Short mmCIF file of C-alpha atoms and ligand atoms in Angstrom, two decimals:
data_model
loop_
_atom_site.label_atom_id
_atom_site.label_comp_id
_atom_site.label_asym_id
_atom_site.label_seq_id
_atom_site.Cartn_x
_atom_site.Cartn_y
_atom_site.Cartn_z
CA UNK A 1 108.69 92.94 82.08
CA UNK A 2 104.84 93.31 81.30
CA UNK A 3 103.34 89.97 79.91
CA UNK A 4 100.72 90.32 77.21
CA UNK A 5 96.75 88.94 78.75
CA UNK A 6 97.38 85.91 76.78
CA UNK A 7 100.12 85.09 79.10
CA UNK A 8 98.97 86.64 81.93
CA UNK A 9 95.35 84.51 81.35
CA UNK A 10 97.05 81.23 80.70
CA UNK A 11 99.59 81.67 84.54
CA UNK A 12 95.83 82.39 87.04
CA UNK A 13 94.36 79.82 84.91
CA UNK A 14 97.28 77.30 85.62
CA UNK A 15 96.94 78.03 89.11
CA UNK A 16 93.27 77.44 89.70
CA UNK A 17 91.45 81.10 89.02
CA UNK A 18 88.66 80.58 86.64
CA UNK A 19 89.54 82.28 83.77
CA UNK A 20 87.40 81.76 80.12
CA UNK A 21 89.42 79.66 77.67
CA UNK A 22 90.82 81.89 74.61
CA UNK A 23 93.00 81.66 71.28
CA UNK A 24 95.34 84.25 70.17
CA UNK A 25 95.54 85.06 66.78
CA UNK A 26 97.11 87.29 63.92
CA UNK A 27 94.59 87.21 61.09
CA UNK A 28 91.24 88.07 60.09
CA UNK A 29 90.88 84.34 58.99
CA UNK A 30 92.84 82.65 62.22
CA UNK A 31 89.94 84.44 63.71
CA UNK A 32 86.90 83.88 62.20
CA UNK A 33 88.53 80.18 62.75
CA UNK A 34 88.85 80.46 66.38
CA UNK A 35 85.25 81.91 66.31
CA UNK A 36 83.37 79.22 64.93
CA UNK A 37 84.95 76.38 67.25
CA UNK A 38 84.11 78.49 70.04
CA UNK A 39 80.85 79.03 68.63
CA UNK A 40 80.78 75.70 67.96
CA UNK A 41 81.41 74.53 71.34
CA UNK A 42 78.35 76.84 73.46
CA UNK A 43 79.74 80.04 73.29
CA UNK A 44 76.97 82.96 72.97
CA UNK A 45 79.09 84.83 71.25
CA UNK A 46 83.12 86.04 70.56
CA UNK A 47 84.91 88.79 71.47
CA UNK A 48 88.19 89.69 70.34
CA UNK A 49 90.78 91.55 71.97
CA UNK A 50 94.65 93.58 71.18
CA UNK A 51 96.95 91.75 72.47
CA UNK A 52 99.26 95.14 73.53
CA UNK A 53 101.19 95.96 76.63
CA UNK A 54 99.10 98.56 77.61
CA UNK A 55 95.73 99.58 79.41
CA UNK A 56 92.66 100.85 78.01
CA UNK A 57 92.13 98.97 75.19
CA UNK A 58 88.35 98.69 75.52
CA UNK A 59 88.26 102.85 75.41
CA UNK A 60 90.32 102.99 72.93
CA UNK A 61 87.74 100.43 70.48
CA UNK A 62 90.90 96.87 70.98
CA UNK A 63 87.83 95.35 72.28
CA UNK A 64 84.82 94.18 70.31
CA UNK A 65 81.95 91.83 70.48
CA UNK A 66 81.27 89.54 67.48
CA UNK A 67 77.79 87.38 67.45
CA UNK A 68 79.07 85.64 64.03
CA UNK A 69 82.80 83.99 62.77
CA UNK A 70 82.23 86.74 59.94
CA UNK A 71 81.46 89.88 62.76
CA UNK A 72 84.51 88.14 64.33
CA UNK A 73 86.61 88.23 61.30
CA UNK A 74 85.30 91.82 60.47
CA UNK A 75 86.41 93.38 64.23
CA UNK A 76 90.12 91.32 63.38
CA UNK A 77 90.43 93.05 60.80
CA UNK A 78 89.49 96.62 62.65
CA UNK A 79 91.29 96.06 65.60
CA UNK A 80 94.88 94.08 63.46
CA UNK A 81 97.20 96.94 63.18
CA UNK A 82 95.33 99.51 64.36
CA UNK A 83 97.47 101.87 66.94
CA UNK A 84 96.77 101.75 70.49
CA UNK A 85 98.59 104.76 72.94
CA UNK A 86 101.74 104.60 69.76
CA UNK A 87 102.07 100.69 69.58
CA UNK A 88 100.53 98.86 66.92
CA UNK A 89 98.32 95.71 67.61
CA UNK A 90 99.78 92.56 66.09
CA UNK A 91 97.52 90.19 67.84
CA UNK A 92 94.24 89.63 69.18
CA UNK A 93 92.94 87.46 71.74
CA UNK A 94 89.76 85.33 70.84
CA UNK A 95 87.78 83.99 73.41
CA UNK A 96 83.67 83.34 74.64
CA UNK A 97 81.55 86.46 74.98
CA UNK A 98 80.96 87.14 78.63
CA UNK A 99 77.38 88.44 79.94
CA UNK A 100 78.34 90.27 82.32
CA UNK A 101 76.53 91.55 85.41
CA UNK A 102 78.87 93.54 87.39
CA UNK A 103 82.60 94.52 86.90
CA UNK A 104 85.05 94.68 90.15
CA UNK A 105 88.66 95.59 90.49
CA UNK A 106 90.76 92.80 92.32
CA UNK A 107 94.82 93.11 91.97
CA UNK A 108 98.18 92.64 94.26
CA UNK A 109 100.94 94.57 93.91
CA UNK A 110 104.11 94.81 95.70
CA UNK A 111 104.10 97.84 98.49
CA UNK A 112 107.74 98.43 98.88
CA UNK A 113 107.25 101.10 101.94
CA UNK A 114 105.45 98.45 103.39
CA UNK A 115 107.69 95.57 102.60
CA UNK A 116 104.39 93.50 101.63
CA UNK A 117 102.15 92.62 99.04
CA UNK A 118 98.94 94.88 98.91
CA UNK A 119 96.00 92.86 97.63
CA UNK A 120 93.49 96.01 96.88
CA UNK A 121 89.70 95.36 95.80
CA UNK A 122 86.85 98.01 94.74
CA UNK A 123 83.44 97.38 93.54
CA UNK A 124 83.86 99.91 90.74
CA UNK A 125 85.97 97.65 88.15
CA UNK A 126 85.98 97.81 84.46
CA UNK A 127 87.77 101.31 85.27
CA UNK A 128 91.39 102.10 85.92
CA UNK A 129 91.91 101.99 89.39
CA UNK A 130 93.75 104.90 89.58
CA UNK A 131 91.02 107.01 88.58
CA UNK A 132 88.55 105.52 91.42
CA UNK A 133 92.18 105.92 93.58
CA UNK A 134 91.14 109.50 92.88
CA UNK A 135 87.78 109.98 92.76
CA UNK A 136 87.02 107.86 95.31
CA UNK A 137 89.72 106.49 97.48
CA UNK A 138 87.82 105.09 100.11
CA UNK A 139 85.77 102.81 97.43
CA UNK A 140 89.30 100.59 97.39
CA UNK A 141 89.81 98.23 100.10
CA UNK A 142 93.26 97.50 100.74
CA UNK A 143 94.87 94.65 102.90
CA UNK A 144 98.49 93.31 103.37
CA UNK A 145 99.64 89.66 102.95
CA UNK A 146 101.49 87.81 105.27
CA UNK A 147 105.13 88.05 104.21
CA UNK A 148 105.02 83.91 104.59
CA UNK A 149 101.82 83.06 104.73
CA UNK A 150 100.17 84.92 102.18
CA UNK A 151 96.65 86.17 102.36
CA UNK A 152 94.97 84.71 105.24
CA UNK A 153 91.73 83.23 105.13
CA UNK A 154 89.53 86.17 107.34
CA UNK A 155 91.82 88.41 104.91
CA UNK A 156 90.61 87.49 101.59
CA UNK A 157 86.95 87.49 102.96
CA UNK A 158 87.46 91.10 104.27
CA UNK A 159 88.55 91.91 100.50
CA UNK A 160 85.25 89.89 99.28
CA UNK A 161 83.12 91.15 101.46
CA UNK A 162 84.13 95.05 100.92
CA UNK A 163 83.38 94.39 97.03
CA UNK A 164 79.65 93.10 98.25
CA UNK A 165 80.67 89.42 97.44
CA UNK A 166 78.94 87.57 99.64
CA UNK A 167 76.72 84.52 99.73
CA UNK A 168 77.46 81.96 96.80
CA UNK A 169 80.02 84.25 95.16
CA UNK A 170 82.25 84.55 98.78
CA UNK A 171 84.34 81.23 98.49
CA UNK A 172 85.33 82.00 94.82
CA UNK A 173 86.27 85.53 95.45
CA UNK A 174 88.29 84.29 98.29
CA UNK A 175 89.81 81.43 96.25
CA UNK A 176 90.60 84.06 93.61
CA UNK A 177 91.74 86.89 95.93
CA UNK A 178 94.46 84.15 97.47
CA UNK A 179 94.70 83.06 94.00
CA UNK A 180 96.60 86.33 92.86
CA UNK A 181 98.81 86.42 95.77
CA UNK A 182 99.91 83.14 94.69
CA UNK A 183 100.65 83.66 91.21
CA UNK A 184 102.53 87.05 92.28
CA UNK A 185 104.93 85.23 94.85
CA UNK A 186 105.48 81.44 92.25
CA UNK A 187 106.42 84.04 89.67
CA UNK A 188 108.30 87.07 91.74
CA UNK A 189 105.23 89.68 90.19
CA UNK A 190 105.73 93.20 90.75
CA UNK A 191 102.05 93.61 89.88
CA UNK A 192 98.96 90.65 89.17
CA UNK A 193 95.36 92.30 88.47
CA UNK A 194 92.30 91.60 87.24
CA UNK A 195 90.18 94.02 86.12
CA UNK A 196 87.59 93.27 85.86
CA UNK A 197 87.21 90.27 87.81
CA UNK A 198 83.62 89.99 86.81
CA UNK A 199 80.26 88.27 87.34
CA UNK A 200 78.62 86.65 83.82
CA UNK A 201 75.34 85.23 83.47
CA UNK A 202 76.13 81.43 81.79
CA UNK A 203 73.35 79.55 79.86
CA UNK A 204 74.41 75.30 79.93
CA UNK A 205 73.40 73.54 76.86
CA UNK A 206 69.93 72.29 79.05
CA UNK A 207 69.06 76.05 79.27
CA UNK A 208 69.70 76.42 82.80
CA UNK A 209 71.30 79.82 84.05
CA UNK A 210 73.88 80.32 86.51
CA UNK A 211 75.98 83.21 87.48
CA UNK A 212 79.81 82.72 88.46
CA UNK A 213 82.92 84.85 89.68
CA UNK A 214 85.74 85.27 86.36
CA UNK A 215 88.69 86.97 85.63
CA UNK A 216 88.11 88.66 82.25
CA UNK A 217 91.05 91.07 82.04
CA UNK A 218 94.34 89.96 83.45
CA UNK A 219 97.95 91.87 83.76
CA UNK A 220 101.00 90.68 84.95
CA UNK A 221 104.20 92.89 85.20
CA UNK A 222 107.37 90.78 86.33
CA UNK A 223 110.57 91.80 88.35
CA UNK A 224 112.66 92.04 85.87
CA UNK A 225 116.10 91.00 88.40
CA UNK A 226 114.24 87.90 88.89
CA UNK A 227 113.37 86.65 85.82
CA UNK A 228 117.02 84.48 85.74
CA UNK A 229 114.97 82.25 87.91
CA UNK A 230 112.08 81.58 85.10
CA UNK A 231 113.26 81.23 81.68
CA UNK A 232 109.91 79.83 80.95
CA UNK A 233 108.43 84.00 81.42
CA UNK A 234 111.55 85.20 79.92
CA UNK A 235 110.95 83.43 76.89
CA UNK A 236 107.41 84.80 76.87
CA UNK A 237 108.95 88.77 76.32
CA UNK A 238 107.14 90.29 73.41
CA UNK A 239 110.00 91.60 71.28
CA UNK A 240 107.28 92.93 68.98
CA UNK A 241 106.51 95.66 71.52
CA UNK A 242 110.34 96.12 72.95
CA UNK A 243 111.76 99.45 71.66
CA UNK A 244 115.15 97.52 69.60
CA UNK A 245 116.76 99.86 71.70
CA UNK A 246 115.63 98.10 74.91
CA UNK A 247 116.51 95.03 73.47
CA UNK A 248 120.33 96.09 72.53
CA UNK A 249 120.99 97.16 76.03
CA UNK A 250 119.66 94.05 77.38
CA UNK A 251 121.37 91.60 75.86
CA UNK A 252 124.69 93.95 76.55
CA UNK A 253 123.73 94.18 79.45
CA UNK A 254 123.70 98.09 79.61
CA UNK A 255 121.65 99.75 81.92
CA UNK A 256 119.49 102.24 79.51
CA UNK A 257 116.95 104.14 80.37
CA UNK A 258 115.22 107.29 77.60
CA UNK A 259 114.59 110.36 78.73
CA UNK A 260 113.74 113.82 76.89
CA UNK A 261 117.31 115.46 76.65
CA UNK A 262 119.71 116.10 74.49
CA UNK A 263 122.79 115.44 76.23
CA UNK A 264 123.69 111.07 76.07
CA UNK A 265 125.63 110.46 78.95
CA UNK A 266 127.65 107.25 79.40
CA UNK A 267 129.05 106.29 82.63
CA UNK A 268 129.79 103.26 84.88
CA UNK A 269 127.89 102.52 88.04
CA UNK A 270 124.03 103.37 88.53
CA UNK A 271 125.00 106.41 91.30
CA UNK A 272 127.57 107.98 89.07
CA UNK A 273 124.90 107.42 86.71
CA UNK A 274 122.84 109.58 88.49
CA UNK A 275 125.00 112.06 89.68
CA UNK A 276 126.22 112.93 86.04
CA UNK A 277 122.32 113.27 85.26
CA UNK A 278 122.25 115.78 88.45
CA UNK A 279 124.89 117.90 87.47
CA UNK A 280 123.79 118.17 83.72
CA UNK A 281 120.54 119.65 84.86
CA UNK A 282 122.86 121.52 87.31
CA UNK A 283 124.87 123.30 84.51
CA UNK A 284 121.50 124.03 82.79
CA UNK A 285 121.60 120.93 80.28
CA UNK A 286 119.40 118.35 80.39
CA UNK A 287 120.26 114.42 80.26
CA UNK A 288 118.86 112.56 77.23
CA UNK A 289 119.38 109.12 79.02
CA UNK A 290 120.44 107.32 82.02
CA UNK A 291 123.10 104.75 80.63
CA UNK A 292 125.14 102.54 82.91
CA UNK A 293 128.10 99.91 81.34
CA UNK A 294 127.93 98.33 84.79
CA UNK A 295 131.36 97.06 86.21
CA UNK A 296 134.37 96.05 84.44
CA UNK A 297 132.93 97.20 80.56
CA UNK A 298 135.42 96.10 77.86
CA UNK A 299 135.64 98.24 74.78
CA UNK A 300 132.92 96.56 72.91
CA UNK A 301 130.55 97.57 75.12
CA UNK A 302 131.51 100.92 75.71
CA UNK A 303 131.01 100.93 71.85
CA UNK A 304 127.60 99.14 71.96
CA UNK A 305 126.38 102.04 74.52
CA UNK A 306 127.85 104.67 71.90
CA UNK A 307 125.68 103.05 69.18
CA UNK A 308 122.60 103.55 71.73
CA UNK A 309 123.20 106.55 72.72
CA UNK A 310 123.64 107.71 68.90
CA UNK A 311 120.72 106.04 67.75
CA UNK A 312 118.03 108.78 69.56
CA UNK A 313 118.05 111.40 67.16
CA UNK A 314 117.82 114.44 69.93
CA UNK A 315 121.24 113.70 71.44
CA UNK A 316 123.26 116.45 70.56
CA UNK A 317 126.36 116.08 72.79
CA UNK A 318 127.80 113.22 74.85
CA UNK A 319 129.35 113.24 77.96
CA UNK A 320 131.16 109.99 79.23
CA UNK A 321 132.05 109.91 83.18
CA UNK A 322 134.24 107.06 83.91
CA UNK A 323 135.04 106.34 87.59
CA UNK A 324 137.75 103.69 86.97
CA UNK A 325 137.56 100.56 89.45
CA UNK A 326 137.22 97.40 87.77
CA UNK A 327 136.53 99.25 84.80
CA UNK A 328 139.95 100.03 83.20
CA UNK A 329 140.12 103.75 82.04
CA UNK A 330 142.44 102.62 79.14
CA UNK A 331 139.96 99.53 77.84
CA UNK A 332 137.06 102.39 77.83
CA UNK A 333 139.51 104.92 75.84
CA UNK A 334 139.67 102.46 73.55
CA UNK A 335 136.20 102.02 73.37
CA UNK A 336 135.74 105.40 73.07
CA UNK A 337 138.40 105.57 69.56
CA UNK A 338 136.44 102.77 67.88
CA UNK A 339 133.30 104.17 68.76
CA UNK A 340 133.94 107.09 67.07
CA UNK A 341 135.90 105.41 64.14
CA UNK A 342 132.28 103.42 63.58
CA UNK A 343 129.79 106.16 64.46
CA UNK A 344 126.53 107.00 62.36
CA UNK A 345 127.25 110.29 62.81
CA UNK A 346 129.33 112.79 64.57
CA UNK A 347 128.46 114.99 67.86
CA UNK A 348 130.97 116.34 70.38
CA UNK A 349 131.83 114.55 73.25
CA UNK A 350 132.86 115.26 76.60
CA UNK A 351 135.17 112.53 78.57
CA UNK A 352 136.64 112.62 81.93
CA UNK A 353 138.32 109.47 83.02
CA UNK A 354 140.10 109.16 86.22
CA UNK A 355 140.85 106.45 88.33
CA UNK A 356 142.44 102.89 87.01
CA UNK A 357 144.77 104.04 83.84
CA UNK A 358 143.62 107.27 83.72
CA UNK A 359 146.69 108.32 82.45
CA UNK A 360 146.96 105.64 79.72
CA UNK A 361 143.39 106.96 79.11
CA UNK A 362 144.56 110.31 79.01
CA UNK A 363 147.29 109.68 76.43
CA UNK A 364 145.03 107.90 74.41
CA UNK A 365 142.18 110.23 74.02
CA UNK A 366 144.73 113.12 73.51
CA UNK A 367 146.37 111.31 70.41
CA UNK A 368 142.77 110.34 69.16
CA UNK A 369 141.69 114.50 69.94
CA UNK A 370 139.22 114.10 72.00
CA UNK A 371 137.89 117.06 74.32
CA UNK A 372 138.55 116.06 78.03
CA UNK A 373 137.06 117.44 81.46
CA UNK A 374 139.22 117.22 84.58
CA UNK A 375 136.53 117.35 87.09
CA UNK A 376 132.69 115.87 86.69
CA UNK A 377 131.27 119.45 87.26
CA UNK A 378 134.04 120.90 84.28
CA UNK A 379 132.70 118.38 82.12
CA UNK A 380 129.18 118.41 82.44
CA UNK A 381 129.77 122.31 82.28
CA UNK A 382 131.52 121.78 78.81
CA UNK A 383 129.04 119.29 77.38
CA UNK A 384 125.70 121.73 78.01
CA UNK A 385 127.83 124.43 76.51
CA UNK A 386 128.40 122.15 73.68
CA UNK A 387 124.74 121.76 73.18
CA UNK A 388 124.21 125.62 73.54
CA UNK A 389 126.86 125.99 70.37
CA UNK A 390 124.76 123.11 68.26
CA UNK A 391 121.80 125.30 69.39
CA UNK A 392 122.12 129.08 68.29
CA UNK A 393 124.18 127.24 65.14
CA UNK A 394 120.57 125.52 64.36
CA UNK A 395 118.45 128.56 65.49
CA UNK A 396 120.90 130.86 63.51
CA UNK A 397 120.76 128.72 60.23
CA UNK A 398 116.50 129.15 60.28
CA UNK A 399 116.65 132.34 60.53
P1 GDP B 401 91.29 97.05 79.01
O1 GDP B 401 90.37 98.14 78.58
O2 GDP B 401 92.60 97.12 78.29
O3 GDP B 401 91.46 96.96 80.48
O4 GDP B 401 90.61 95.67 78.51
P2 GDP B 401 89.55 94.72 79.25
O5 GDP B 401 89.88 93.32 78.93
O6 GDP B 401 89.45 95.04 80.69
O7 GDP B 401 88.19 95.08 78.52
C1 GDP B 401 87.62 96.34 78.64
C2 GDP B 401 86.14 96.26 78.87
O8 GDP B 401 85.53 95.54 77.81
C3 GDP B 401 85.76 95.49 80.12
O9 GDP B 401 85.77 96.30 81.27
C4 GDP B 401 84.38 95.04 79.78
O10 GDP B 401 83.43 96.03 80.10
C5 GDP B 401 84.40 94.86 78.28
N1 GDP B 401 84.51 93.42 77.98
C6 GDP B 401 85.63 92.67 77.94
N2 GDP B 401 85.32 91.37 77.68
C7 GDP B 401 83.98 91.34 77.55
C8 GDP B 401 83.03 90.29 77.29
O11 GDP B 401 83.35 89.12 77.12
N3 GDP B 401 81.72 90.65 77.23
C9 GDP B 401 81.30 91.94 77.43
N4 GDP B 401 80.00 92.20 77.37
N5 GDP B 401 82.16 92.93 77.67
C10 GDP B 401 83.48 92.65 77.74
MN1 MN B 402 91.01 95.72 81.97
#
């Protein structure tokens, strides 16, 4: 689960990273509000941000600086429902213009091959680091944590000192590089970067200058098996952005994943999962989801899955695999009758059901007419020539 930079902000800030203060908003108006108290209280400026789950929001013109509550208000109201890579910006982030005098790249992520975090740093922030991964791969410096220790001291100053942080700027950048190891391993992170971790020019109200180390950008993508352990993130998901898809098979607990396809499969256990997707592509079909009831699926959510699977309008066919274990064949049969009783609308399906009351199963889905496979290759065989039928009917019919 990706948390929005509000969220992501207010977790480094709560654990010591200097990070500007900001309000979210939804409005123009909460805006221009926000604006004038930080105006109000030294700022040199605004600048207002899309709150969206994805990157490149400054390219794409979610980023503007305001001088004025009305420029503020004005760049809301440009930025408020405009559509960044297909999702549409519900709220913006208001917080102190930065002066800024160079942009770096400082993040952690987890290395599974490695078993480790990687904290990675490259002078060239402000630009996605997989494009300087690219360009320039050895303009990233990367270093492992200690798997109990974290980021050791001489670690975090060979990450500062790669980026060209040196002199006053060292302890900070170590502070903040240890910082985001931290926050990654308090709230299981997959992923914590900042980007850019930058260095602004400040003016205090005597007119002094002073330049300082802050995070300006911040993402945070959570493993989503651990969030059980922090109800305080979960409740932080932005439902807003969730396809309602997504959110269905979550609180079913259905493993769903979309792919391009046109052929919904629905089968118990992640590897059968996957080996039904296999031998679709196999038969020359190709798999318009991975969907998984999990273990010991009652007939309600057998039906839930069929709603899923029903509601992506390029499904054409669907093939069920049951492997009956827990699961009872008969309680998915079942399933399978309501389902159809209570479907938006009809496609052919495919079932083969063996193992625990298969032949309860059997009987059932024989009364109800359904069309039944024997083996896993028959029936993924049956279901892509299922789709071929719908096919040259549809190509026929335009011509
Ligand atoms: P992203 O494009 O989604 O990663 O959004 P960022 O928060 O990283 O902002 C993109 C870019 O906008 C940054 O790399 C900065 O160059 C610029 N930017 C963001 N905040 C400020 C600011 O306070 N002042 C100035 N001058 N530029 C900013
Ligand atoms: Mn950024």
């Amino acid at each position: 689960m990706k948390l929005q930079e509000f969220h992501a902000r207010e977790l480094l800030g709560a654990a010591g990273l200097p990070v500007p203060p900001g309000r979210v908003a939804t409005t123009p108006g909460e805006v221009g509000v926000a604006a004038r108290e930080l105006l109000a209280a030294g700022a040199q400026g605004v600048v207002v941000k899309a709150q969206v789950l994805v990157g490149g929001r400054g390219k794409a013109g979610g980023v503007k600086l305001a001088a004025t509550p009305e420029d503020a208000e004005r760049a809301a109201g440009q930025i408020l429902d405009m559509t960044i890579k297909g999702i549409v910006v519900r709220k913006v982030l208001v917080a102190p213009a930065s002066d800024i005098r160079h942009e770096y790249y400082l993040g952690a992520v987890l290395d599974r091959a490695a078993q480790r975090i990687l904290v990675m740093g490259s002078a060239e922030g402000g630009v996605e680091i997989e494009q300087v991964a690219r360009e320039k791969p050895d303009a990233i410096v990367r270093v492992h944590a200690h798997p109990h220790l974290g980021l050791l001291d001489f670690q975090a100053r060979e990450v500062a000192l790669a980026l060209g942080l040196t002199g006053p700027y060292l302890a900070d950048a170590v502070a903040i590089a240890q910082g985001l190891v931290r926050v990654m391993i308090a709230n299981d992170a997959d992923l914590v970067e900042v980007n850019p971790l930058a260095i602004v020019r400040e003016r205090a109200a005597d007119g002094s200058e002073r330049e300082r180390l802050v995070c300006l950008d911040a993402k945070i993508t959570l493993d989503d098996s651990a969030l059980p352990r922090h109800p305080d993130l979960e409740a932080r998901r932005d439902l807003d952005e969730e396809d309602p898809a997504d959110t269905e098979a979550r609180e079913q607990e259905i493993n769903f994943i979309h792919l391009d396809g046109s052929i919904g499969c629905l089968v118990n256990g992640a590897g059968l999962a996957m080996t039904t997707m296999d031998l679709v592509k196999r038969a020359g079909g190709e798999p318009a989801n991975f969907l998984d009831i999990g273990g010991g699926a009652k007939s309600d959510t057998v039906a839930a899955a069929m709603r899923l699977i029903l509601e992506d309008p390029k499904v054409q066919v669907i093939l069920v695999n049951i492997f009956g274990g827990i699961t009872r064949g008969d309680e998915v049969a079942r399933g399978l009758v309501e389902a159809r009783a209570q479907q938006s609308r009809a496609v052919p399906m495919v079932v083969r059901i063996v193992g625990t009351n298969a032949e309860e199963a059997q009987r059932i889905l024989r009364e109800a007419s359904f069309q039944t496979a024997e083996s896993l290759e028959a029936a993924a065989e049956q279901a892509v020539a299922a789709g071929r039928a719908i096919g040259a009917a549809a190509g026929g019919a335009g011509r």
